CSV table of C-alpha atoms in Angstrom, one decimal:
chain,number,residue,atom,x,y,z
D,1,MET,CA,118.0,147.5,99.6
D,2,ALA,CA,118.3,144.2,97.6
D,3,GLU,CA,116.6,144.0,94.3
D,4,ILE,CA,113.4,141.9,94.4
D,5,THR,CA,113.6,140.0,91.1
D,6,ALA,CA,110.9,137.9,89.4
D,7,LYS,CA,113.2,134.9,89.8
D,8,LEU,CA,113.3,135.5,93.6
D,9,VAL,CA,109.6,135.9,93.8
D,10,LYS,CA,109.1,132.7,91.8
D,11,GLU,CA,111.5,130.8,94.1
D,12,LEU,CA,109.6,132.0,97.2
D,13,ARG,CA,106.3,131.1,95.7
D,14,GLU,CA,107.5,127.6,94.9
D,15,LYS,CA,108.8,127.1,98.5
D,16,SER,CA,105.9,128.7,100.3
D,17,GLY,CA,102.8,128.4,98.1
D,18,ALA,CA,102.1,132.1,98.6
D,19,GLY,CA,100.5,134.3,95.9
D,20,VAL,CA,102.6,136.7,93.8
D,21,MET,CA,101.8,139.8,95.8
D,22,ASP,CA,102.2,138.2,99.2
D,23,ALA,CA,105.6,136.8,98.2
D,24,LYS,CA,106.8,140.1,96.8
D,25,LYS,CA,105.6,142.0,99.9
D,26,ALA,CA,107.4,139.5,102.2
D,27,LEU,CA,110.7,139.8,100.3
D,28,VAL,CA,110.5,143.6,100.4
D,29,GLU,CA,109.9,143.5,104.1
D,30,VAL,CA,112.9,141.3,104.8
D,31,ASP,CA,115.2,142.9,102.2
D,32,GLY,CA,115.3,139.9,99.9
D,33,ASP,CA,116.2,137.3,102.4
D,34,ILE,CA,114.3,134.2,101.2
D,35,GLU,CA,114.5,132.2,104.5
D,36,LYS,CA,113.3,135.2,106.5
D,37,ALA,CA,110.5,135.7,103.9
D,38,ILE,CA,109.4,132.1,104.4
D,39,GLU,CA,109.3,132.5,108.1
D,40,LEU,CA,107.4,135.8,107.8
D,41,LEU,CA,104.8,134.2,105.5
D,42,ARG,CA,104.4,131.3,107.9
D,43,GLU,CA,103.7,133.7,110.8
D,44,LYS,CA,101.3,135.7,108.7
D,45,GLY,CA,99.7,132.4,107.5
D,46,MET,CA,99.2,131.3,111.1
D,47,ALA,CA,97.6,134.7,112.0
D,48,LYS,CA,95.2,134.4,109.0
D,49,ALA,CA,94.4,130.9,109.9
D,50,ALA,CA,93.6,131.8,113.5
D,51,LYS,CA,91.2,134.5,112.3
D,52,LYS,CA,89.4,131.9,110.2
D,53,ALA,CA,89.4,129.2,112.9
D,54,ASP,CA,85.8,129.7,114.0
D,55,ARG,CA,84.4,129.5,110.5
D,56,VAL,CA,82.4,126.5,109.4
D,57,ALA,CA,84.1,124.4,106.7
D,58,ALA,CA,81.6,121.9,105.5
D,59,GLU,CA,82.5,121.6,101.8
D,60,GLY,CA,85.6,119.9,100.4
D,61,LEU,CA,86.7,116.6,99.0
D,62,THR,CA,87.6,113.1,100.0
D,63,GLY,CA,90.9,111.6,99.0
D,64,VAL,CA,91.6,107.9,98.5
D,65,TYR,CA,95.1,106.3,98.1
D,66,VAL,CA,96.1,102.6,97.8
D,67,ASP,CA,99.7,101.5,98.5
D,68,GLY,CA,100.1,97.7,98.3
D,69,ASN,CA,98.3,96.2,101.2
D,70,ILE,CA,97.5,99.6,102.8
D,71,ALA,CA,94.9,102.1,101.8
D,72,ALA,CA,93.6,105.4,103.2
D,73,VAL,CA,90.6,107.5,102.8
D,74,VAL,CA,90.6,111.1,104.1
D,75,GLU,CA,88.2,114.1,104.3
D,76,VAL,CA,89.5,117.6,103.9
D,77,ASN,CA,87.2,120.6,104.3
D,78,ALA,CA,86.9,124.0,102.8
D,79,GLU,CA,84.3,126.7,103.2
D,80,THR,CA,82.9,126.7,99.7
D,81,ASP,CA,82.4,124.2,96.9
D,82,PHE,CA,84.2,126.6,94.6
D,83,VAL,CA,87.5,126.3,96.5
D,84,ALA,CA,87.1,122.5,96.6
D,85,LYS,CA,87.8,122.6,92.8
D,86,ASN,CA,91.0,124.7,93.3
D,87,ALA,CA,94.1,122.8,92.0
D,88,GLN,CA,96.1,123.6,95.1
D,89,PHE,CA,93.3,122.2,97.3
D,90,VAL,CA,92.9,119.1,95.2
D,91,ASP,CA,96.7,118.5,95.3
D,92,LEU,CA,96.7,118.9,99.1
D,93,VAL,CA,93.9,116.3,99.5
D,94,ASN,CA,95.7,113.8,97.4
D,95,GLU,CA,99.0,114.4,99.1
D,96,THR,CA,97.3,114.0,102.5
D,97,ALA,CA,95.8,110.6,101.5
D,98,LYS,CA,99.1,109.4,100.3
D,99,ALA,CA,101.0,110.6,103.4
D,100,ILE,CA,98.4,109.1,105.8
D,101,ALA,CA,98.5,105.7,104.0
D,102,GLN,CA,102.3,105.7,104.3
D,103,ALA,CA,102.6,106.9,107.9
D,104,ARG,CA,99.5,105.1,109.3
D,105,PRO,CA,98.9,107.5,112.3
D,106,ALA,CA,96.7,106.4,115.2
D,107,ASN,CA,94.6,109.5,115.5
D,108,ASN,CA,94.2,113.1,114.1
D,109,GLU,CA,96.8,114.5,116.5
D,110,GLU,CA,99.4,112.1,115.1
D,111,ALA,CA,98.1,112.7,111.6
D,112,LEU,CA,98.8,116.4,111.8
D,113,GLN,CA,102.4,115.7,112.5
D,114,VAL,CA,102.9,113.5,109.5
D,115,THR,CA,105.4,115.0,107.0
D,116,LEU,CA,104.4,115.6,103.4
D,117,ALA,CA,106.7,115.2,100.5
D,118,SER,CA,107.3,119.0,100.7
D,119,GLY,CA,108.9,118.5,104.1
D,120,GLU,CA,106.3,120.3,106.0
D,121,THR,CA,103.9,118.7,108.5
D,122,LEU,CA,100.3,118.3,107.7
D,123,GLU,CA,99.4,120.9,110.3
D,124,ALA,CA,101.7,123.5,108.7
D,125,ALA,CA,100.4,122.6,105.2
D,126,TYR,CA,96.8,123.4,106.3
D,127,VAL,CA,97.8,126.6,107.9
D,128,ASN,CA,99.6,127.7,104.8
D,129,ALA,CA,96.7,126.5,102.6
D,130,THR,CA,94.3,128.6,104.7
D,131,ALA,CA,96.5,131.7,104.2
D,132,THR,CA,97.1,131.3,100.5
D,133,ILE,CA,93.7,130.1,99.4
D,134,GLY,CA,91.8,132.5,101.6
D,135,GLU,CA,89.4,130.1,103.2
D,136,LYS,CA,89.5,127.9,106.3
D,137,ILE,CA,91.0,124.6,105.1
D,138,SER,CA,90.9,121.8,107.6
D,139,PHE,CA,91.8,118.2,107.9
D,140,ARG,CA,88.8,116.5,109.3
D,141,ARG,CA,89.3,112.7,109.5
D,142,PHE,CA,90.9,109.6,108.0
D,143,ALA,CA,90.7,105.8,108.0
D,144,VAL,CA,93.5,103.4,107.2
D,145,LEU,CA,92.6,99.9,106.1
D,146,GLU,CA,94.9,96.9,105.7
D,147,LYS,CA,94.5,93.7,103.7
D,148,THR,CA,96.4,90.5,103.1
D,149,ASP,CA,97.9,89.5,99.8
D,150,ASP,CA,94.9,87.3,99.1
D,151,GLN,CA,92.3,90.1,99.7
D,152,HIS,CA,91.3,93.0,97.4
D,153,PHE,CA,90.8,96.7,97.9
D,154,GLY,CA,87.8,98.3,96.3
D,155,ALA,CA,88.7,102.0,96.0
D,156,TYR,CA,86.0,104.3,94.7
D,157,GLN,CA,85.0,108.0,94.7
D,158,HIS,CA,81.7,109.4,93.7
D,159,ASN,CA,80.2,112.7,92.8
D,160,GLY,CA,83.5,114.4,92.0
D,161,GLY,CA,85.1,113.1,95.2
D,162,ARG,CA,82.4,114.2,97.6
D,163,ILE,CA,82.1,110.5,98.6
D,164,GLY,CA,85.1,108.3,99.1
D,165,VAL,CA,85.0,104.5,99.8
D,166,ILE,CA,87.5,101.7,100.5
D,167,SER,CA,86.3,98.2,101.0
D,168,VAL,CA,88.3,95.0,101.8
D,169,VAL,CA,87.0,91.9,100.1
D,170,GLU,CA,88.1,88.3,100.5
D,171,GLY,CA,87.5,86.1,97.5
D,172,GLY,CA,86.4,87.5,94.1
D,173,ASP,CA,88.6,90.1,92.5
D,174,GLU,CA,89.3,93.8,92.4
D,175,ALA,CA,86.3,94.3,90.1
D,176,LEU,CA,84.0,92.8,92.7
D,177,ALA,CA,85.6,94.8,95.4
D,178,LYS,CA,85.0,98.0,93.4
D,179,GLN,CA,81.4,97.1,92.8
D,180,ILE,CA,80.9,96.6,96.6
D,181,SER,CA,82.4,100.1,97.1
D,182,MET,CA,80.0,101.5,94.5
D,183,HIS,CA,77.1,99.9,96.5
D,184,ILE,CA,78.5,101.4,99.7
D,185,ALA,CA,78.7,104.8,98.1
D,186,ALA,CA,75.2,104.7,96.9
D,187,MET,CA,73.4,103.0,99.9
D,188,ASN,CA,75.4,104.5,102.8
D,189,PRO,CA,75.6,101.6,105.2
D,190,THR,CA,77.2,102.6,108.5
D,191,VAL,CA,78.3,99.1,109.7
D,192,LEU,CA,79.0,95.7,108.2
D,193,SER,CA,76.4,93.6,110.1
D,194,TYR,CA,73.6,93.6,112.6
D,195,ALA,CA,76.0,92.5,115.3
D,196,GLU,CA,77.5,96.0,115.3
D,197,LEU,CA,74.2,97.8,116.0
D,198,ASP,CA,73.6,99.0,119.5
D,199,GLU,CA,70.4,97.6,121.1
D,200,GLN,CA,69.1,101.1,122.1
D,201,PHE,CA,69.8,102.3,118.6
D,202,VAL,CA,67.7,99.5,117.1
D,203,HIS,CA,64.9,100.3,119.6
D,204,ASP,CA,64.9,104.0,118.7
D,205,GLU,CA,65.0,103.3,114.9
D,206,LEU,CA,62.1,100.8,115.2
D,207,ALA,CA,60.1,103.4,117.0
D,208,GLN,CA,60.7,105.8,114.2
D,209,LEU,CA,59.6,103.3,111.6
D,210,ASN,CA,56.4,102.5,113.4
D,211,HIS,CA,55.7,106.3,113.8
D,212,LYS,CA,55.9,106.6,110.0
D,213,ILE,CA,53.5,103.6,109.6
D,214,GLU,CA,51.1,105.2,112.1
D,215,GLN,CA,51.1,108.4,110.0
D,216,ASP,CA,50.6,106.4,106.8
D,217,ASN,CA,47.7,104.6,108.4
D,218,GLU,CA,46.0,107.9,109.2
D,219,SER,CA,46.1,108.8,105.5
D,220,ARG,CA,45.0,105.3,104.5
D,221,ALA,CA,42.0,105.5,106.8
D,222,MET,CA,40.8,108.6,104.9
D,223,VAL,CA,40.6,106.7,101.7
D,224,ASP,CA,39.2,103.5,103.3
D,225,LYS,CA,42.4,101.5,102.8
D,226,PRO,CA,43.3,98.8,105.4
D,227,ALA,CA,45.8,99.8,108.0
D,228,LEU,CA,49.4,98.5,107.7
D,229,PRO,CA,50.6,96.4,110.7
D,230,LEU,CA,53.2,97.8,113.0
D,231,LEU,CA,56.6,96.2,113.1
D,232,LYS,CA,57.5,94.1,116.1
D,233,TYR,CA,61.2,93.8,115.3
D,234,GLY,CA,63.8,95.8,113.3
D,235,SER,CA,67.0,93.7,113.4
D,236,LYS,CA,68.1,90.2,113.1
D,237,ALA,CA,69.6,90.7,116.6
D,238,GLN,CA,66.1,90.6,117.9
D,239,LEU,CA,65.0,87.5,116.1
D,240,THR,CA,65.9,84.9,118.7
D,241,ASP,CA,65.3,81.1,118.1
D,242,GLU,CA,62.0,81.5,120.1
D,243,VAL,CA,60.9,84.4,117.9
D,244,ILE,CA,61.7,82.4,114.7
D,245,ALA,CA,59.9,79.3,116.0
D,246,GLN,CA,56.8,81.3,116.9
D,247,ALA,CA,56.8,83.0,113.5
D,248,GLU,CA,56.8,79.5,111.8
D,249,ALA,CA,54.1,78.3,114.1
D,250,ASP,CA,52.0,81.3,113.3
D,251,ILE,CA,52.5,80.7,109.5
D,252,LYS,CA,51.4,77.0,110.0
D,253,ALA,CA,48.3,78.1,111.9
D,254,GLU,CA,47.5,80.6,109.1
D,255,LEU,CA,47.9,77.9,106.4
D,256,ALA,CA,45.6,75.5,108.4
D,257,ALA,CA,43.0,78.2,108.8
D,258,GLU,CA,43.1,78.8,105.1
D,259,GLY,CA,42.5,75.1,104.5
D,260,LYS,CA,45.9,74.6,102.7
D,261,PRO,CA,46.8,70.8,102.7
D,262,GLU,CA,49.8,70.0,104.9
D,263,LYS,CA,51.6,68.3,102.0
D,264,ILE,CA,52.3,71.6,100.3
D,265,TRP,CA,53.2,73.6,103.4
D,266,ASP,CA,56.9,72.9,102.9
D,267,LYS,CA,56.7,74.7,99.6
D,268,ILE,CA,55.0,77.7,101.1
D,269,ILE,CA,56.6,78.2,104.5
D,270,PRO,CA,60.2,79.1,103.3
D,271,GLY,CA,58.8,82.0,101.2
D,272,LYS,CA,56.7,83.3,104.1
D,273,MET,CA,59.6,83.0,106.5
D,274,SER,CA,61.8,85.0,104.1
D,275,ARG,CA,59.1,87.6,104.0
D,276,PHE,CA,58.9,87.7,107.8
D,277,LEU,CA,62.7,88.2,108.0
D,278,LEU,CA,62.5,90.9,105.4
D,279,ASP,CA,59.7,92.8,107.2
D,280,ASN,CA,61.4,92.5,110.6
D,281,THR,CA,65.0,93.5,109.7
D,282,GLN,CA,64.3,97.0,108.3
D,283,VAL,CA,66.8,98.7,110.6
D,284,ASP,CA,69.5,96.3,109.4
D,285,GLN,CA,68.5,97.0,105.8
D,286,GLN,CA,69.0,100.7,106.3
D,287,TYR,CA,72.3,100.6,108.2
D,288,THR,CA,74.1,97.4,107.7
D,289,LEU,CA,75.9,96.5,104.5
D,290,LEU,CA,75.2,92.8,104.4
D,291,ALA,CA,71.4,93.1,104.9
D,292,GLN,CA,71.0,95.7,102.1
D,293,VAL,CA,69.6,94.7,98.7
D,294,TYR,CA,72.6,94.6,96.3
D,295,ILE,CA,72.4,97.3,93.7
D,296,MET,CA,74.1,95.1,91.1
D,297,ASP,CA,71.5,92.3,91.6
D,298,ASP,CA,68.3,93.3,93.4
D,299,SER,CA,67.2,89.7,93.7
D,300,LYS,CA,69.7,89.2,96.5
D,301,THR,CA,71.1,90.9,99.6
D,302,VAL,CA,74.8,91.9,99.6
D,303,GLU,CA,75.4,88.9,101.9
D,304,ALA,CA,73.6,86.4,99.7
D,305,TYR,CA,75.3,87.7,96.6
D,306,LEU,CA,78.7,87.4,98.2
D,307,GLU,CA,78.0,83.9,99.3
D,308,SER,CA,77.0,83.0,95.8
D,309,VAL,CA,80.4,84.0,94.5
D,310,ASN,CA,82.4,82.6,97.5
D,311,ALA,CA,83.4,86.1,98.7
D,312,LYS,CA,82.9,88.2,101.8
D,313,VAL,CA,83.5,91.8,102.9
D,314,VAL,CA,86.1,92.1,105.7
D,315,ALA,CA,85.9,95.8,106.3
D,316,PHE,CA,85.0,99.2,104.7
D,317,ALA,CA,85.2,102.9,105.3
D,318,ARG,CA,82.9,105.5,103.7
D,319,PHE,CA,83.3,109.3,104.0
D,320,GLU,CA,80.9,111.8,102.6
D,321,VAL,CA,82.0,115.5,102.7
D,322,GLY,CA,80.2,117.5,105.4
D,323,GLU,CA,78.2,114.7,106.9
D,324,GLY,CA,77.4,115.5,110.5
D,325,ILE,CA,78.7,119.1,110.3
D,326,GLU,CA,76.2,121.8,111.1
D,327,LYS,CA,76.4,124.4,108.4
D,328,ALA,CA,76.0,128.1,109.2
D,329,ALA,CA,73.9,129.2,106.3
D,330,ASN,CA,75.5,131.7,104.0
D,331,ASP,CA,78.0,132.9,106.7
D,332,PHE,CA,80.9,133.0,104.2
D,333,GLU,CA,78.8,134.5,101.4
D,334,ASN,CA,77.6,137.3,103.8
D,335,GLU,CA,81.1,138.0,104.8
D,336,VAL,CA,82.2,138.4,101.2
D,337,ALA,CA,79.3,140.6,100.4
D,338,ALA,CA,80.0,142.8,103.5
D,339,THR,CA,83.7,143.1,102.4
D,340,MET,CA,82.8,144.1,98.9
D,341,ALA,CA,80.2,146.7,100.1
D,342,ALA,CA,82.9,148.2,102.4
D,343,ALA,CA,85.4,148.4,99.6
D,344,LEU,CA,82.9,150.2,97.3
D,345,ASN,CA,82.0,152.7,100.0
D,346,ASN,CA,85.7,153.6,100.6
């Protein structure tokens, strides 16, 4: 039998990413043949990964990478927040973002066949990572954004990488683009403008807003406070020319009833119309970037601020780790506890 030296174990570990004991066992099994050991570890890794396939991986990190006029943001999941801090996991996330930016795959199926600097595919890298780290490690999603030479990327990660954002801004500079990405990270818009919101979605969200107002009015009635009016509209998409004209006519009628002289109406109407627009675009304000109040200047919306500095947002992507994933509470912790209890009883 060939001697299994420390140097041989080290070489196998560097090539495979396996732990010391796993590498040594594999070399013993194949009588020191390093290529056969790599293949054996790969097969075992696939078997381990298959056993973990049904687990819920909702923790992890985002990765952001910018390469000239191409940028990528990715989300990679693990089962626990503890593993998300593992150096091997962090390296894998960063390598994934770089590889995705350079390869520009069209979908996840193509992305998994992208080759990393190590020479292995993304798919193989995640199988191996699952085997060596001991948790289900999965590649969830990615976005690739492009810009022109005259545009700027805003690349930003928040909360230790749990949120990753890339924005593309025309006009301004990289500092402005990064500030826009910081706003996106904090305020979580889902689309750029109201034109991207589905009509039924706006209708459903408006119903939810009015339901909350009705609940609030029940509480207000108990303390003799006047009821708040229900909202007629939720998005700029619903504010047709006829709706705007009627709102202005209603304001004029209100001013006349209050006895305000017509000569000062022009000074009052713009402010009241702004208020009407603010009150009746609350769905936009929650979900669309341009309608949100800008966190760097709360006197303006993002759209108004960008106009004031001759800039505009062309596109953005925002990933938050675990969003939309239904977590199975304590499944992994319970499994660990059960394993430990079994070990103590044996």
